[in-house]
mmCIF file with all atom_site columns, C-alpha atoms in Angstrom:
data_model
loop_
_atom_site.group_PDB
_atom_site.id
_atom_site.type_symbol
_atom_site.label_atom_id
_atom_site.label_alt_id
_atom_site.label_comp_id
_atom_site.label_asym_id
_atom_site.label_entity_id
_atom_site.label_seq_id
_atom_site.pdbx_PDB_ins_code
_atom_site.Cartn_x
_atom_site.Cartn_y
_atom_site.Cartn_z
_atom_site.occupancy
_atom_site.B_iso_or_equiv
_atom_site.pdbx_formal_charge
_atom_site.auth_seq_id
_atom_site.auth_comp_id
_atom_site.auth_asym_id
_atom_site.auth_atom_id
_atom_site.pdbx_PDB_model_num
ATOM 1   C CA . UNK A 1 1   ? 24.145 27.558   -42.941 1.00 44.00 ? 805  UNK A CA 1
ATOM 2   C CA . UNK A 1 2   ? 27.348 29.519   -44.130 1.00 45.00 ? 806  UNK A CA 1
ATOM 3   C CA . UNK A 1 3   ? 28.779 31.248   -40.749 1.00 44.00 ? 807  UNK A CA 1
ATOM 4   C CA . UNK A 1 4   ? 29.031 34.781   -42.630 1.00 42.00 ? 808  UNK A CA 1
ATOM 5   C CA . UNK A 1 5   ? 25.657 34.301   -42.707 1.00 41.00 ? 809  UNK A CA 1
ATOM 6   C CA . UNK A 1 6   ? 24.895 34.620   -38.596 1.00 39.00 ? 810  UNK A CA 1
ATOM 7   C CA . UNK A 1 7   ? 26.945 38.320   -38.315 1.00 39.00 ? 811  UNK A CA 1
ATOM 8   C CA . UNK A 1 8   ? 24.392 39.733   -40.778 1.00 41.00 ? 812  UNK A CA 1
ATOM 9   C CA . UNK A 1 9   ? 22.252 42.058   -38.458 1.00 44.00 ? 813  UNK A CA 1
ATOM 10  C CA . UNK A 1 10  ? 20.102 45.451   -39.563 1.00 46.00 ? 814  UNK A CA 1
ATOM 11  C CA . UNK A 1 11  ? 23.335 47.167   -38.957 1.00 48.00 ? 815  UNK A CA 1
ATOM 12  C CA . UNK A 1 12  ? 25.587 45.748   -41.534 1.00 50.00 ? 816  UNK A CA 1
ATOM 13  C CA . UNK A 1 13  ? 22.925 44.848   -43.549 1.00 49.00 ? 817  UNK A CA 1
ATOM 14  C CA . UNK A 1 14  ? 20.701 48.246   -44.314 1.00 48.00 ? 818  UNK A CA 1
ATOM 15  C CA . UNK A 1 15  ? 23.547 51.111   -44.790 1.00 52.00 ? 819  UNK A CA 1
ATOM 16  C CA . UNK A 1 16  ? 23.173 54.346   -43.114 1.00 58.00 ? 820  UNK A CA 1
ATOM 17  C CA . UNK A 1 17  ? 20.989 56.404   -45.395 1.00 51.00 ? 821  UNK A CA 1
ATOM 18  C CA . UNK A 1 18  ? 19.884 59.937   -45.634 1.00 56.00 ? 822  UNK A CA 1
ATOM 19  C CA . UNK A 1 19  ? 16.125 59.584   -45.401 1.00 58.00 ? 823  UNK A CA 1
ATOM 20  C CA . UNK A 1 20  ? 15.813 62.907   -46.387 1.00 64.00 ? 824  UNK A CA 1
ATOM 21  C CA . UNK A 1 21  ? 17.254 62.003   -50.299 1.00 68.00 ? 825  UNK A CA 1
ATOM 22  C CA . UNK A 1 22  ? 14.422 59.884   -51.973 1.00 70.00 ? 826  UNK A CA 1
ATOM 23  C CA . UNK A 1 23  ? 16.978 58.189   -53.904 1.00 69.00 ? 827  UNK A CA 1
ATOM 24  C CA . UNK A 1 24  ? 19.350 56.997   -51.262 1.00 73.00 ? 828  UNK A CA 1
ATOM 25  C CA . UNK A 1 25  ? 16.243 55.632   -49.607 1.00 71.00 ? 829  UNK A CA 1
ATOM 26  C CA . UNK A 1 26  ? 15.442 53.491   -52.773 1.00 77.00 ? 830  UNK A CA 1
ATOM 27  C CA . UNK A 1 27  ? 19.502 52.533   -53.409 1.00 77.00 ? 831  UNK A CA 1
ATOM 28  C CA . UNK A 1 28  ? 19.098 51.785   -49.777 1.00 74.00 ? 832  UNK A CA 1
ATOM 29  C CA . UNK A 1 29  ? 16.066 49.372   -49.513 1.00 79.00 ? 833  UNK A CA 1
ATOM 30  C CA . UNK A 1 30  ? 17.309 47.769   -52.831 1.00 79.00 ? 834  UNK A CA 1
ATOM 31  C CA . UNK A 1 31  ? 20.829 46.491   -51.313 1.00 81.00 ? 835  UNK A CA 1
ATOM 32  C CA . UNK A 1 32  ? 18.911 45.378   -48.155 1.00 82.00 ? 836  UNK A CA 1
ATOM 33  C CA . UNK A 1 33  ? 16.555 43.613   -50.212 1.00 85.00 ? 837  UNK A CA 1
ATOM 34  C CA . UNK A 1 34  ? 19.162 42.098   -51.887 1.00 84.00 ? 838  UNK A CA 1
ATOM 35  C CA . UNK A 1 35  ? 21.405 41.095   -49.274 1.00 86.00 ? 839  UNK A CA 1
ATOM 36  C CA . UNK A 1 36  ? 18.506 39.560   -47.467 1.00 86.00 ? 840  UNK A CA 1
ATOM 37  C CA . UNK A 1 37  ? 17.549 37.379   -50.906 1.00 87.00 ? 841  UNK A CA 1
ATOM 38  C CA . UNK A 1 38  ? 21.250 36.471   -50.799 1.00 87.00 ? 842  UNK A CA 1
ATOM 39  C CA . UNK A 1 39  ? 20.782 35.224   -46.888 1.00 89.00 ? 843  UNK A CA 1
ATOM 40  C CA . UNK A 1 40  ? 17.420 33.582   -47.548 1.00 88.00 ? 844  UNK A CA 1
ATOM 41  C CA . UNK A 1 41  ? 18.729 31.442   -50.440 1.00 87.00 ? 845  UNK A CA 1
ATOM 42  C CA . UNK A 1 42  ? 22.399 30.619   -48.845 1.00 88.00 ? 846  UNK A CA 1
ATOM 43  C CA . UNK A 1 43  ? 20.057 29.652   -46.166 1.00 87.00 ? 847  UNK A CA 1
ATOM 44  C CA . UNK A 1 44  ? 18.003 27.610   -48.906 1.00 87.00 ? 848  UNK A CA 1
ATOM 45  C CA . UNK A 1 45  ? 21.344 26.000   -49.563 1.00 88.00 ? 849  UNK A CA 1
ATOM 46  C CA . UNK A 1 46  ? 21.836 24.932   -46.269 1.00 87.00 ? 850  UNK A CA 1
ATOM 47  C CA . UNK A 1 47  ? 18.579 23.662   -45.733 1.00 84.00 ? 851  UNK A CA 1
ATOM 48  C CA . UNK A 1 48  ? 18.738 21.806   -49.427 1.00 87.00 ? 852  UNK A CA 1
ATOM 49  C CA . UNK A 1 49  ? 21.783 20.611   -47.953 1.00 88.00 ? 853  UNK A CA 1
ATOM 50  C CA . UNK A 1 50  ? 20.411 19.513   -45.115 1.00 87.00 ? 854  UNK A CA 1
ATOM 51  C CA . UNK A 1 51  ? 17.443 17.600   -46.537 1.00 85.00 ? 855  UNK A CA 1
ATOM 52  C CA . UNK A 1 52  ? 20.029 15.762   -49.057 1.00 86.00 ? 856  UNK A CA 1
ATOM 53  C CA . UNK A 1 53  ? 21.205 14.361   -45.945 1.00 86.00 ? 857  UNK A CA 1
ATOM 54  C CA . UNK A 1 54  ? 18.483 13.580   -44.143 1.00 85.00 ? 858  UNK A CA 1
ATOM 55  C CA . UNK A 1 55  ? 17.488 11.931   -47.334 1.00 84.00 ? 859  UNK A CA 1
ATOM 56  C CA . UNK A 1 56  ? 20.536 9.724    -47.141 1.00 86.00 ? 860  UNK A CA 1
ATOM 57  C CA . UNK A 1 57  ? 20.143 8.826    -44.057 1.00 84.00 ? 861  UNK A CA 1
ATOM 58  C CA . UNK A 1 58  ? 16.484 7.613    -44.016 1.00 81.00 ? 862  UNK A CA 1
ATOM 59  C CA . UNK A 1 59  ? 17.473 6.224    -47.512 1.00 82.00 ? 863  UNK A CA 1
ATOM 60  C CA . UNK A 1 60  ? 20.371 4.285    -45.442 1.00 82.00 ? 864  UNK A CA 1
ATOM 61  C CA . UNK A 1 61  ? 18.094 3.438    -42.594 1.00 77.00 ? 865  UNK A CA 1
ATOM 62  C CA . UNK A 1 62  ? 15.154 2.022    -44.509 1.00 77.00 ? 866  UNK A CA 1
ATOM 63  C CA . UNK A 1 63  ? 17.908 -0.006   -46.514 1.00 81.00 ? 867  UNK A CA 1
ATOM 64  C CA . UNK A 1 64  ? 19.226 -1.369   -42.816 1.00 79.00 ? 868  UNK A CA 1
ATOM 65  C CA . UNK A 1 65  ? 16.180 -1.976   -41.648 1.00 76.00 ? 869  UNK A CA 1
ATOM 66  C CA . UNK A 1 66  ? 14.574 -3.851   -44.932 1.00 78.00 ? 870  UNK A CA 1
ATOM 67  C CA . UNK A 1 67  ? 18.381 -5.723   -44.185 1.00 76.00 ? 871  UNK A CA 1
ATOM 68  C CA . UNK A 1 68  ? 17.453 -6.176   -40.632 1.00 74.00 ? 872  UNK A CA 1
ATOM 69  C CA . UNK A 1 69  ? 13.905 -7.450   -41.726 1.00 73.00 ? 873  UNK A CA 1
ATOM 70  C CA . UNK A 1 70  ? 15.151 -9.599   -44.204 1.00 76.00 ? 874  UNK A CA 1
ATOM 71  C CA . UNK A 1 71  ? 18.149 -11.063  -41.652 1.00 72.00 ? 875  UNK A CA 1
ATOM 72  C CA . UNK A 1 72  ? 14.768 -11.784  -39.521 1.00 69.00 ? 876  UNK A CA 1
ATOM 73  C CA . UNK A 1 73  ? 12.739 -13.505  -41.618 1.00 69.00 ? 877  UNK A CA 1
ATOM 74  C CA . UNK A 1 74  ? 15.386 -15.067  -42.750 1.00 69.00 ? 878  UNK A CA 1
ATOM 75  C CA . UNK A 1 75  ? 16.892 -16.344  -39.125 1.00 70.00 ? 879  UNK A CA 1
ATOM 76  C CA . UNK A 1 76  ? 13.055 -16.691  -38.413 1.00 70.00 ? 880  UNK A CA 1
ATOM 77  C CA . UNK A 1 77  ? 12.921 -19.258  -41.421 1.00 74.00 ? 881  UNK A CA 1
ATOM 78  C CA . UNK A 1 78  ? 15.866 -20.536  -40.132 1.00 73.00 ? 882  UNK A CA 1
ATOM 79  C CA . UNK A 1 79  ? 15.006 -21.130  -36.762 1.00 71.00 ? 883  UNK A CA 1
ATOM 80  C CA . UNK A 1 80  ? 11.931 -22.193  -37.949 1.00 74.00 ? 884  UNK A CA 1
ATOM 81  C CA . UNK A 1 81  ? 13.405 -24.745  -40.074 1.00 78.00 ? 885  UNK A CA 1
ATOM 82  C CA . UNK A 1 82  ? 16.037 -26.137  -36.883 1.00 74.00 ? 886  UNK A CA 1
ATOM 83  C CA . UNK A 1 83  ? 12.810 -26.151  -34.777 1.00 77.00 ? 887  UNK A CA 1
ATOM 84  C CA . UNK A 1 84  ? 11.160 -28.613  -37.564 1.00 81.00 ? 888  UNK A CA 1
ATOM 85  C CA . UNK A 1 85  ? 14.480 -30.636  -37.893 1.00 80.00 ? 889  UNK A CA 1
ATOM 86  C CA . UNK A 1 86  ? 14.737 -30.760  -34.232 1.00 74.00 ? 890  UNK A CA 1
ATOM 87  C CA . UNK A 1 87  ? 11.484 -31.839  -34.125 1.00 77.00 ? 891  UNK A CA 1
ATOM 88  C CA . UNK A 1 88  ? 11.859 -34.561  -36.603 1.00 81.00 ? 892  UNK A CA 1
ATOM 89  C CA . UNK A 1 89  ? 15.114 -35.968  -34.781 1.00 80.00 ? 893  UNK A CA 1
ATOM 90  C CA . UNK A 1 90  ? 13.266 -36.320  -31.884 1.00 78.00 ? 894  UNK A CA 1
ATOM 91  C CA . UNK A 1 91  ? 10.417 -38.176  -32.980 1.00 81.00 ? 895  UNK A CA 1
ATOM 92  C CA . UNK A 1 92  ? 12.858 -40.300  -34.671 1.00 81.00 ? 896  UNK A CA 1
ATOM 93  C CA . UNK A 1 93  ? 14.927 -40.692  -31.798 1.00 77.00 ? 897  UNK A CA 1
ATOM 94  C CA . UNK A 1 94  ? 11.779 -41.577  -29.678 1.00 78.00 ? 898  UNK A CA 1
ATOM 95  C CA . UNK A 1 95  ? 10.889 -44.375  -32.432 1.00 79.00 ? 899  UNK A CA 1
ATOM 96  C CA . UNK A 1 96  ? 14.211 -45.328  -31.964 1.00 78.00 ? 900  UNK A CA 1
ATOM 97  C CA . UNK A 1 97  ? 13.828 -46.010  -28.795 1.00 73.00 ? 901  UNK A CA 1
ATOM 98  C CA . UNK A 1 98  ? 10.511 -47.117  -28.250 1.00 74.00 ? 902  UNK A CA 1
ATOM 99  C CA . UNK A 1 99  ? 11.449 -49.841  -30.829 1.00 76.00 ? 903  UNK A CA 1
ATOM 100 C CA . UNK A 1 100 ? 14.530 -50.482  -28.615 1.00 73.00 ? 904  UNK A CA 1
ATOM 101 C CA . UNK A 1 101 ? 11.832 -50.777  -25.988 1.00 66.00 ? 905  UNK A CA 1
ATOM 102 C CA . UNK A 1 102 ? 9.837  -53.256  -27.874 1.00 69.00 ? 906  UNK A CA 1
ATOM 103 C CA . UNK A 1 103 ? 12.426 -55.388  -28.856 1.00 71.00 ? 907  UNK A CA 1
ATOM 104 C CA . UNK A 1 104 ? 13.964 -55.166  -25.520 1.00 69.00 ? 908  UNK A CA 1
ATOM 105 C CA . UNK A 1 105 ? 10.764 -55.971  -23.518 1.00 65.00 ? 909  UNK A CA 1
ATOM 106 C CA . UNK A 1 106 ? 10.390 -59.249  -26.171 1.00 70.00 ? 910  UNK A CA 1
ATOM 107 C CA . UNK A 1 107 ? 13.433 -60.380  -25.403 1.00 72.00 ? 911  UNK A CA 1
ATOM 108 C CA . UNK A 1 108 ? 12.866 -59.944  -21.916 1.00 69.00 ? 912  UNK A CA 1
ATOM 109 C CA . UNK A 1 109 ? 9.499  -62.063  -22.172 1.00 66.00 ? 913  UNK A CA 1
ATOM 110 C CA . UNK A 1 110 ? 11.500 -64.644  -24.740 1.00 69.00 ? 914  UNK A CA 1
ATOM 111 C CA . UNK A 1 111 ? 14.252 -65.195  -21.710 1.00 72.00 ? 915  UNK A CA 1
ATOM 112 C CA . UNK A 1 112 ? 11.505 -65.209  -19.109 1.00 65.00 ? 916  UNK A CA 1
ATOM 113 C CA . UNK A 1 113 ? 9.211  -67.960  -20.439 1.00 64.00 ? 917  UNK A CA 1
ATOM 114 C CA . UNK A 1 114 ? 12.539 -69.606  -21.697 1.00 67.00 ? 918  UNK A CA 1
ATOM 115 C CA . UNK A 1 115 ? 13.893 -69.806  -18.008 1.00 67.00 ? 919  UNK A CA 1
ATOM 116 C CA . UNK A 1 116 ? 9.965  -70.366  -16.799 1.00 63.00 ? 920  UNK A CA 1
ATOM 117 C CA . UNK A 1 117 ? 10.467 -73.529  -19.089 1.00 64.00 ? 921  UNK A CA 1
ATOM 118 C CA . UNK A 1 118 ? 13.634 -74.394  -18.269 1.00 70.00 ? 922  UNK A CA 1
ATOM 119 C CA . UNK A 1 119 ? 11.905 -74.256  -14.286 1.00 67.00 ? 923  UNK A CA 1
ATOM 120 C CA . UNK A 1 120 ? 8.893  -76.122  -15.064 1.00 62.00 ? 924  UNK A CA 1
ATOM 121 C CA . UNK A 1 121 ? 11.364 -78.831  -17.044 1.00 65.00 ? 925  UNK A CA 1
ATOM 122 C CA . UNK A 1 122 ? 13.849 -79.542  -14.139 1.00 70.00 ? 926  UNK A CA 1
ATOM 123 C CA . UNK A 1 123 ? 10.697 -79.418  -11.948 1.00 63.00 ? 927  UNK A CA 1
ATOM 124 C CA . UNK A 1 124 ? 9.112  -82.416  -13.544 1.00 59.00 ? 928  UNK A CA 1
ATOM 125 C CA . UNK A 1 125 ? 12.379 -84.510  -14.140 1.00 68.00 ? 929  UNK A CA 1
ATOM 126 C CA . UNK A 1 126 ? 12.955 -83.734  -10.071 1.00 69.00 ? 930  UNK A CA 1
ATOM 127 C CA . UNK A 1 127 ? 9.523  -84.774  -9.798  1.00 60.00 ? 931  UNK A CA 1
ATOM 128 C CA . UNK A 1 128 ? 9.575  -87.878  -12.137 1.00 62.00 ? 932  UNK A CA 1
ATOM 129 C CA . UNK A 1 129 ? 13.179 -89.043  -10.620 1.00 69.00 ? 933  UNK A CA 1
ATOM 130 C CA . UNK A 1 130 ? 11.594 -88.705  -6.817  1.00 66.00 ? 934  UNK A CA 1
ATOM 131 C CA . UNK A 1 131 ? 8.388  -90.760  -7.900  1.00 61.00 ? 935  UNK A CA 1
ATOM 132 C CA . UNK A 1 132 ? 10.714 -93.659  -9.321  1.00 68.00 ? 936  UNK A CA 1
ATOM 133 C CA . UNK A 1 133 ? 13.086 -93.085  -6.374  1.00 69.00 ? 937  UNK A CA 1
ATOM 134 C CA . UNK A 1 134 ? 10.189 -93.652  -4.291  1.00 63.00 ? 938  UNK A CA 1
ATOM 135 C CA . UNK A 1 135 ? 8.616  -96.263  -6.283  1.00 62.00 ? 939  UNK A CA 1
ATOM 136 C CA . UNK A 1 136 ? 11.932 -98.168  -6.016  1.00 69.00 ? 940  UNK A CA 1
ATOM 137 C CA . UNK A 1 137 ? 11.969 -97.701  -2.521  1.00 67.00 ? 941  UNK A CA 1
ATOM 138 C CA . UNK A 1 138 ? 8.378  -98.982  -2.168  1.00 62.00 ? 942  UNK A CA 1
ATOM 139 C CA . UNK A 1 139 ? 9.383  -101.694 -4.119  1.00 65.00 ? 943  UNK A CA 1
ATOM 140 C CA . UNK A 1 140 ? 12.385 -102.793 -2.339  1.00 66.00 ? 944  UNK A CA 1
ATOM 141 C CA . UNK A 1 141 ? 10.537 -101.806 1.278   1.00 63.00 ? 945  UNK A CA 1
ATOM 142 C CA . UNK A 1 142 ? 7.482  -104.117 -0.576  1.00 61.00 ? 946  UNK A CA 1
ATOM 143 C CA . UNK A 1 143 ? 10.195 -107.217 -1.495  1.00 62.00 ? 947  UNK A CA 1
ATOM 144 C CA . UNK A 1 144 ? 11.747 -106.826 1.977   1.00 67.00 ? 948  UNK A CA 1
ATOM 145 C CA . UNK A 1 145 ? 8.841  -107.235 3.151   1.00 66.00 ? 949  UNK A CA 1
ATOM 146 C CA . UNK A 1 146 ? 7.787  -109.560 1.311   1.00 65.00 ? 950  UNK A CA 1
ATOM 147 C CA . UNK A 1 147 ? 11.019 -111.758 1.986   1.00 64.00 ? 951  UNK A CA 1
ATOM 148 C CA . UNK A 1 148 ? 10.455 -110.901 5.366   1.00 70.00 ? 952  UNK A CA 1
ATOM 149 C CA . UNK A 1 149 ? 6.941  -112.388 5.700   1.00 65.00 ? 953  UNK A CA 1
ATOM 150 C CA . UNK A 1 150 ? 7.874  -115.163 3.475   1.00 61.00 ? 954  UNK A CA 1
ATOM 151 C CA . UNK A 1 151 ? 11.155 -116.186 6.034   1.00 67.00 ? 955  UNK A CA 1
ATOM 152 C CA . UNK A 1 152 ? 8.135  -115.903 8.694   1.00 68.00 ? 956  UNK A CA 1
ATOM 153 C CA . UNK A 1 153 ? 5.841  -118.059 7.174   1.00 64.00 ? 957  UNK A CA 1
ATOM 154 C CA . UNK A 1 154 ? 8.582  -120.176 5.947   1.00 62.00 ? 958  UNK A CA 1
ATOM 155 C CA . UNK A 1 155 ? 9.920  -120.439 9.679   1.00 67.00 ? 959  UNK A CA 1
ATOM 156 C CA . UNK A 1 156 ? 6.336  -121.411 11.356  1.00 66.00 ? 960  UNK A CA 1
ATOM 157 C CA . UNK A 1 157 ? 5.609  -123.487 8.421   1.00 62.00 ? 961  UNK A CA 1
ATOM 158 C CA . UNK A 1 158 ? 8.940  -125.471 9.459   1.00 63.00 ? 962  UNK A CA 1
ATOM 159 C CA . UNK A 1 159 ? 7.918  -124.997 12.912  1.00 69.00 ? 963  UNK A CA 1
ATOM 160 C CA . UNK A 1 160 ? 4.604  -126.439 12.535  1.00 65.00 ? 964  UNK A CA 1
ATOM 161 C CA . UNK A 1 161 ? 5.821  -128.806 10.246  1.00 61.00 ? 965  UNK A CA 1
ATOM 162 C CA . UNK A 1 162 ? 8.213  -130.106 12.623  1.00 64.00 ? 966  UNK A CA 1
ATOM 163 C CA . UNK A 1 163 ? 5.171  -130.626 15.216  1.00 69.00 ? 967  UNK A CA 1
ATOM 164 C CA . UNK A 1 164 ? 3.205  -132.356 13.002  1.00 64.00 ? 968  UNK A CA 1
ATOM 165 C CA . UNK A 1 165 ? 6.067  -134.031 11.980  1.00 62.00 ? 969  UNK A CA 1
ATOM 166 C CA . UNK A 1 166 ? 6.137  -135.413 15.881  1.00 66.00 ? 970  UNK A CA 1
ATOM 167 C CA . UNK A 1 167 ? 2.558  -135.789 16.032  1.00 66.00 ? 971  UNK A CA 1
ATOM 168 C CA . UNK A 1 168 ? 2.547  -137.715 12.804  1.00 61.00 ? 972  UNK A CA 1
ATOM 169 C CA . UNK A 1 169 ? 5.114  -140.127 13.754  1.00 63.00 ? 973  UNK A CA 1
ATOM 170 C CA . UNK A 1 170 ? 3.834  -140.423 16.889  1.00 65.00 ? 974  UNK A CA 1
ATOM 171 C CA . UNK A 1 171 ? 0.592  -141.899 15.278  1.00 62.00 ? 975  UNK A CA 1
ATOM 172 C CA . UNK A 1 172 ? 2.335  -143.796 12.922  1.00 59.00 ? 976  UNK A CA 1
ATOM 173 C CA . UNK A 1 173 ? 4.271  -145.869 15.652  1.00 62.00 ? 977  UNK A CA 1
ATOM 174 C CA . UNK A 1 174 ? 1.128  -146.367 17.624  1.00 62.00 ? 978  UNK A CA 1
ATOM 175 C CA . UNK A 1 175 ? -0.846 -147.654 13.866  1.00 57.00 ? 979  UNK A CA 1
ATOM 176 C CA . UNK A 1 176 ? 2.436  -149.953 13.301  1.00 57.00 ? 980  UNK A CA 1
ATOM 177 C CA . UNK A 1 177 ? 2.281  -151.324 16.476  1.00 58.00 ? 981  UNK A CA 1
ATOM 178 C CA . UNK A 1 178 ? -1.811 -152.324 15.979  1.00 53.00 ? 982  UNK A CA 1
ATOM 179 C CA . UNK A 1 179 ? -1.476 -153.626 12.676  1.00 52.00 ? 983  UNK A CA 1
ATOM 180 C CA . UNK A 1 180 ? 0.075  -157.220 12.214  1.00 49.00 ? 984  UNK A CA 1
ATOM 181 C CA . UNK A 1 181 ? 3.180  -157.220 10.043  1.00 52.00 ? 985  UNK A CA 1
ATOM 182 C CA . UNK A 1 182 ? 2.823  -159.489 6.870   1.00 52.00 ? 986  UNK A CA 1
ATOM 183 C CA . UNK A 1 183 ? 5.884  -160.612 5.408   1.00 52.00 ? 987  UNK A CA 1
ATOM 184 C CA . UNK A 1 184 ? 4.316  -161.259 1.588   1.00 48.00 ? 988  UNK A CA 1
ATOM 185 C CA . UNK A 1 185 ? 2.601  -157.730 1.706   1.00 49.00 ? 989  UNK A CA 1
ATOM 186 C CA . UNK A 1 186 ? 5.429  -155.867 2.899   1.00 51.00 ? 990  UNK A CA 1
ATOM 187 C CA . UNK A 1 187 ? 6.037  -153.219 -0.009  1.00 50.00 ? 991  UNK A CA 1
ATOM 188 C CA . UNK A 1 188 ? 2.214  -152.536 -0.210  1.00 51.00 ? 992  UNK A CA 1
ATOM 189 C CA . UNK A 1 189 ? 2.101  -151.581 3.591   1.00 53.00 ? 993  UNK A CA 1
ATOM 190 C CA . UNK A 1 190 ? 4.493  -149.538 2.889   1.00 52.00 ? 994  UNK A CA 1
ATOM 191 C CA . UNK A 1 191 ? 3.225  -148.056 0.097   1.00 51.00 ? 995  UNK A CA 1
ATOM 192 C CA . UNK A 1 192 ? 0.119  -147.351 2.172   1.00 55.00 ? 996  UNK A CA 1
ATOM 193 C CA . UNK A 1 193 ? 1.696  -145.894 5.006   1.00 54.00 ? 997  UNK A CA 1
ATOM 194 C CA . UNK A 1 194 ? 3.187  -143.378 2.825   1.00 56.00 ? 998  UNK A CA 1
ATOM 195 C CA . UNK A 1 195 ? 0.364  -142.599 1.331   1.00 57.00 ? 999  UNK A CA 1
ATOM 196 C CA . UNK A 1 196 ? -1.863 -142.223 4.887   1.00 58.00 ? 1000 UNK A CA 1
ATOM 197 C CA . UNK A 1 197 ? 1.153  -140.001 5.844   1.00 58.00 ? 1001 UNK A CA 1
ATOM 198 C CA . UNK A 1 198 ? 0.893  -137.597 2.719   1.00 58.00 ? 1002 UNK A CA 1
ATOM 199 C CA . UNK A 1 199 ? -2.827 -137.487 2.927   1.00 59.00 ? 1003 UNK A CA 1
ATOM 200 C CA . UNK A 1 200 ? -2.316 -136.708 6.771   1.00 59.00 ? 1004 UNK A CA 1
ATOM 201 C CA . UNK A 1 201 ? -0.026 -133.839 5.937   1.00 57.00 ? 1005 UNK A CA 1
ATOM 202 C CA . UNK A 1 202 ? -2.124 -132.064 3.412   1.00 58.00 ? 1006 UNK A CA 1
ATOM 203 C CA . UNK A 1 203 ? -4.827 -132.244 5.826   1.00 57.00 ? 1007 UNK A CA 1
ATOM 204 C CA . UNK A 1 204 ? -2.931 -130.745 8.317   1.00 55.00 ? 1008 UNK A CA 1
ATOM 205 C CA . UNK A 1 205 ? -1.334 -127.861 6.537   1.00 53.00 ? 1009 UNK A CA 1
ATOM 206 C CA . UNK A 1 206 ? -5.044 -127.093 4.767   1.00 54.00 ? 1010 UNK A CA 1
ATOM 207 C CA . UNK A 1 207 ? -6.117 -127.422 8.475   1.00 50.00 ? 1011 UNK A CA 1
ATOM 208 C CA . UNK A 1 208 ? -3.604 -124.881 9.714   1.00 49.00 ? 1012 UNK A CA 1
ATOM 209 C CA . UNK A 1 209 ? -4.002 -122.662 6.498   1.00 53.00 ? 1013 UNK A CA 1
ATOM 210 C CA . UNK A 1 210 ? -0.248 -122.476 5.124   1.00 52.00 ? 1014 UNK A CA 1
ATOM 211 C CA . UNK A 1 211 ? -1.117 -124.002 2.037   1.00 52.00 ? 1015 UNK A CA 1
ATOM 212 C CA . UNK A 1 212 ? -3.443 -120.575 1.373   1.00 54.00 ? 1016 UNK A CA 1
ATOM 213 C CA . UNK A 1 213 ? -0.294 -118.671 2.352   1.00 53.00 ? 1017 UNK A CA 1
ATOM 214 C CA . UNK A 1 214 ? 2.074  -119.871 0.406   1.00 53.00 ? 1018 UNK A CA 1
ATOM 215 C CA . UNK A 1 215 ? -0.074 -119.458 -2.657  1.00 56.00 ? 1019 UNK A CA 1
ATOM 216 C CA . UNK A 1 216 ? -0.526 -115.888 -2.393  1.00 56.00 ? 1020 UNK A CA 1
ATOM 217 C CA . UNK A 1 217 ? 3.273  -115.772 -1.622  1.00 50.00 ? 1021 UNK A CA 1
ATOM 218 C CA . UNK A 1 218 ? 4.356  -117.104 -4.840  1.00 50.00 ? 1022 UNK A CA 1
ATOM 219 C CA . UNK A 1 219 ? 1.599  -115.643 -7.021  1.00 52.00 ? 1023 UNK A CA 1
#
C-alpha cells in the first residue's frame, strides 16, 4: 500500500461541512466518496501488486521444486543405476573368485594325489629294494649255510672216512695174511683186492648215510 494512504482518517478525509446547507452536505459526501474510491483502488494496486508477486514466487517455487523433483528422480535413477552396476561387479567379482576357488582347489587336489603318488612310488621301490636286500641276505645267510653244513659234512665225511679207512686196512692186512700169495696171479689179486675195498667203501658210506647227504648237497 502507498504510505499516504495510512494518514487518511475521517478527519482529513470528510471536510468540515455545514450540515445545515443541503448542498455542502452533497459536495461533501461526494469528495469523501471519492477519496475513499481513490484509497480502495490504490489499495487494489497494492494488493494487485502483491498477488503479482506472490505469483512469482509460487511460479519460482513450483519451477524449483519440479527442478528438485527432477534432480531426484534423476539422482534416484542414478543411484539406482550405481546400485545395479555395483551389483553386477560384485557378482562378477564373486565368479571371479569362486573360479579362482575352483581352479585353486584343483590344483590343490592335482599336487596332492601327485605327491600321494610320488609317496606310494618311493614306498614300493623302498619296499621292493628291502625285499631283494633281504632276499640277498637270505640267500647269502642260505649259501653260508649251506657252505657251512657242507664243510661239516665234508669234515665227518673225512673223519669217518679216515676210520673206515683204519678199519678197512685193518681187514685187509688180516685177509692178506689168510690168503696164500701166488706169484702167476699176482695182478688179478690185486685187482680183486681193489675191488673188495671199493665195494667195502660204498657199503660203508651207504651204511653211515653220507652218500644221501652229499646228494642233496650238490643238487
Amino acid at each position: 500500500m502507498n504510505d499516504s494512504s495510512s494518514l487518511w482518517n475521517y478527519n482529513n478525509t470528510v471536510p468540515k461541512v455545514d450540515f445545515s446547507n443541503p448542498d455542502e452536505m452533497i459536495r461533501a459526501n461526494g469528495a469523501a466518496e471519492a477519496a475513499q474510491t481513490d484509497r480502495l483502488k490504490a489499495e487494489v494496486e497494492d494488493y494487485t501488486q502483491i498477488l503479482a508477486q506472490l505469483r512469482q514466487l509460487y511460479e519460482k517455487n513450483n519451477e524449483l521444486v519440479q527442478k528438485l523433483q527432477f534432480m531426484n528422480r534423476n539422482t534416484t535413477e542414478d543411484i539406482k543405476k550405481l546400485i545395479e552396476d555395483n551389483n553386477v561387479r560384485i557378482t562378477q567379482k564373486l565368479e571371479t573368485l569362486e573360479e579362482w576357488d575352483h581352479k585353486a582347489f584343483e590344483q590343490e587336489m592335482k599336487t596332492s594325489i601327485s605327491g600321494a603318488k610320488e609317496e606310494i612310488a618311493e614306498s614300493v621301490r623302498e619296499s621292493s629294494d628291502a625285499a631283494r636286500d633281504l632276499f640277498r641276505e637270505t640267500t647269502d645267510m642260505g649259501h653260508r649255510d649251506n657252505v657251512r653244513v657242507y664243510r661239516n659234512v665234508q669234515a665227518a665225511m673225512i673223519t669217518e672216512l679216515a676210520k673206515q679207512t683204519e678199519e678197512l686196512g685193518e681187514k685187509l692186512d688180516r685177509i692178506e695174511s689168510l690168503s696164500a700169495p701166488d706169484p702167476a696171479g699176482g695182478m688179478m689179486q690185486k685187482v680183486s683186492v681193489g675191488l673188495l675195498i671199493a665195494v667195502m667203501a660204498l657199503q660203508i658210506l651207504e651204511g653211515a648215510g653220507l652218500i644221501a647227504i652229499l646228494t642233496g648237497i650238490l643238487h
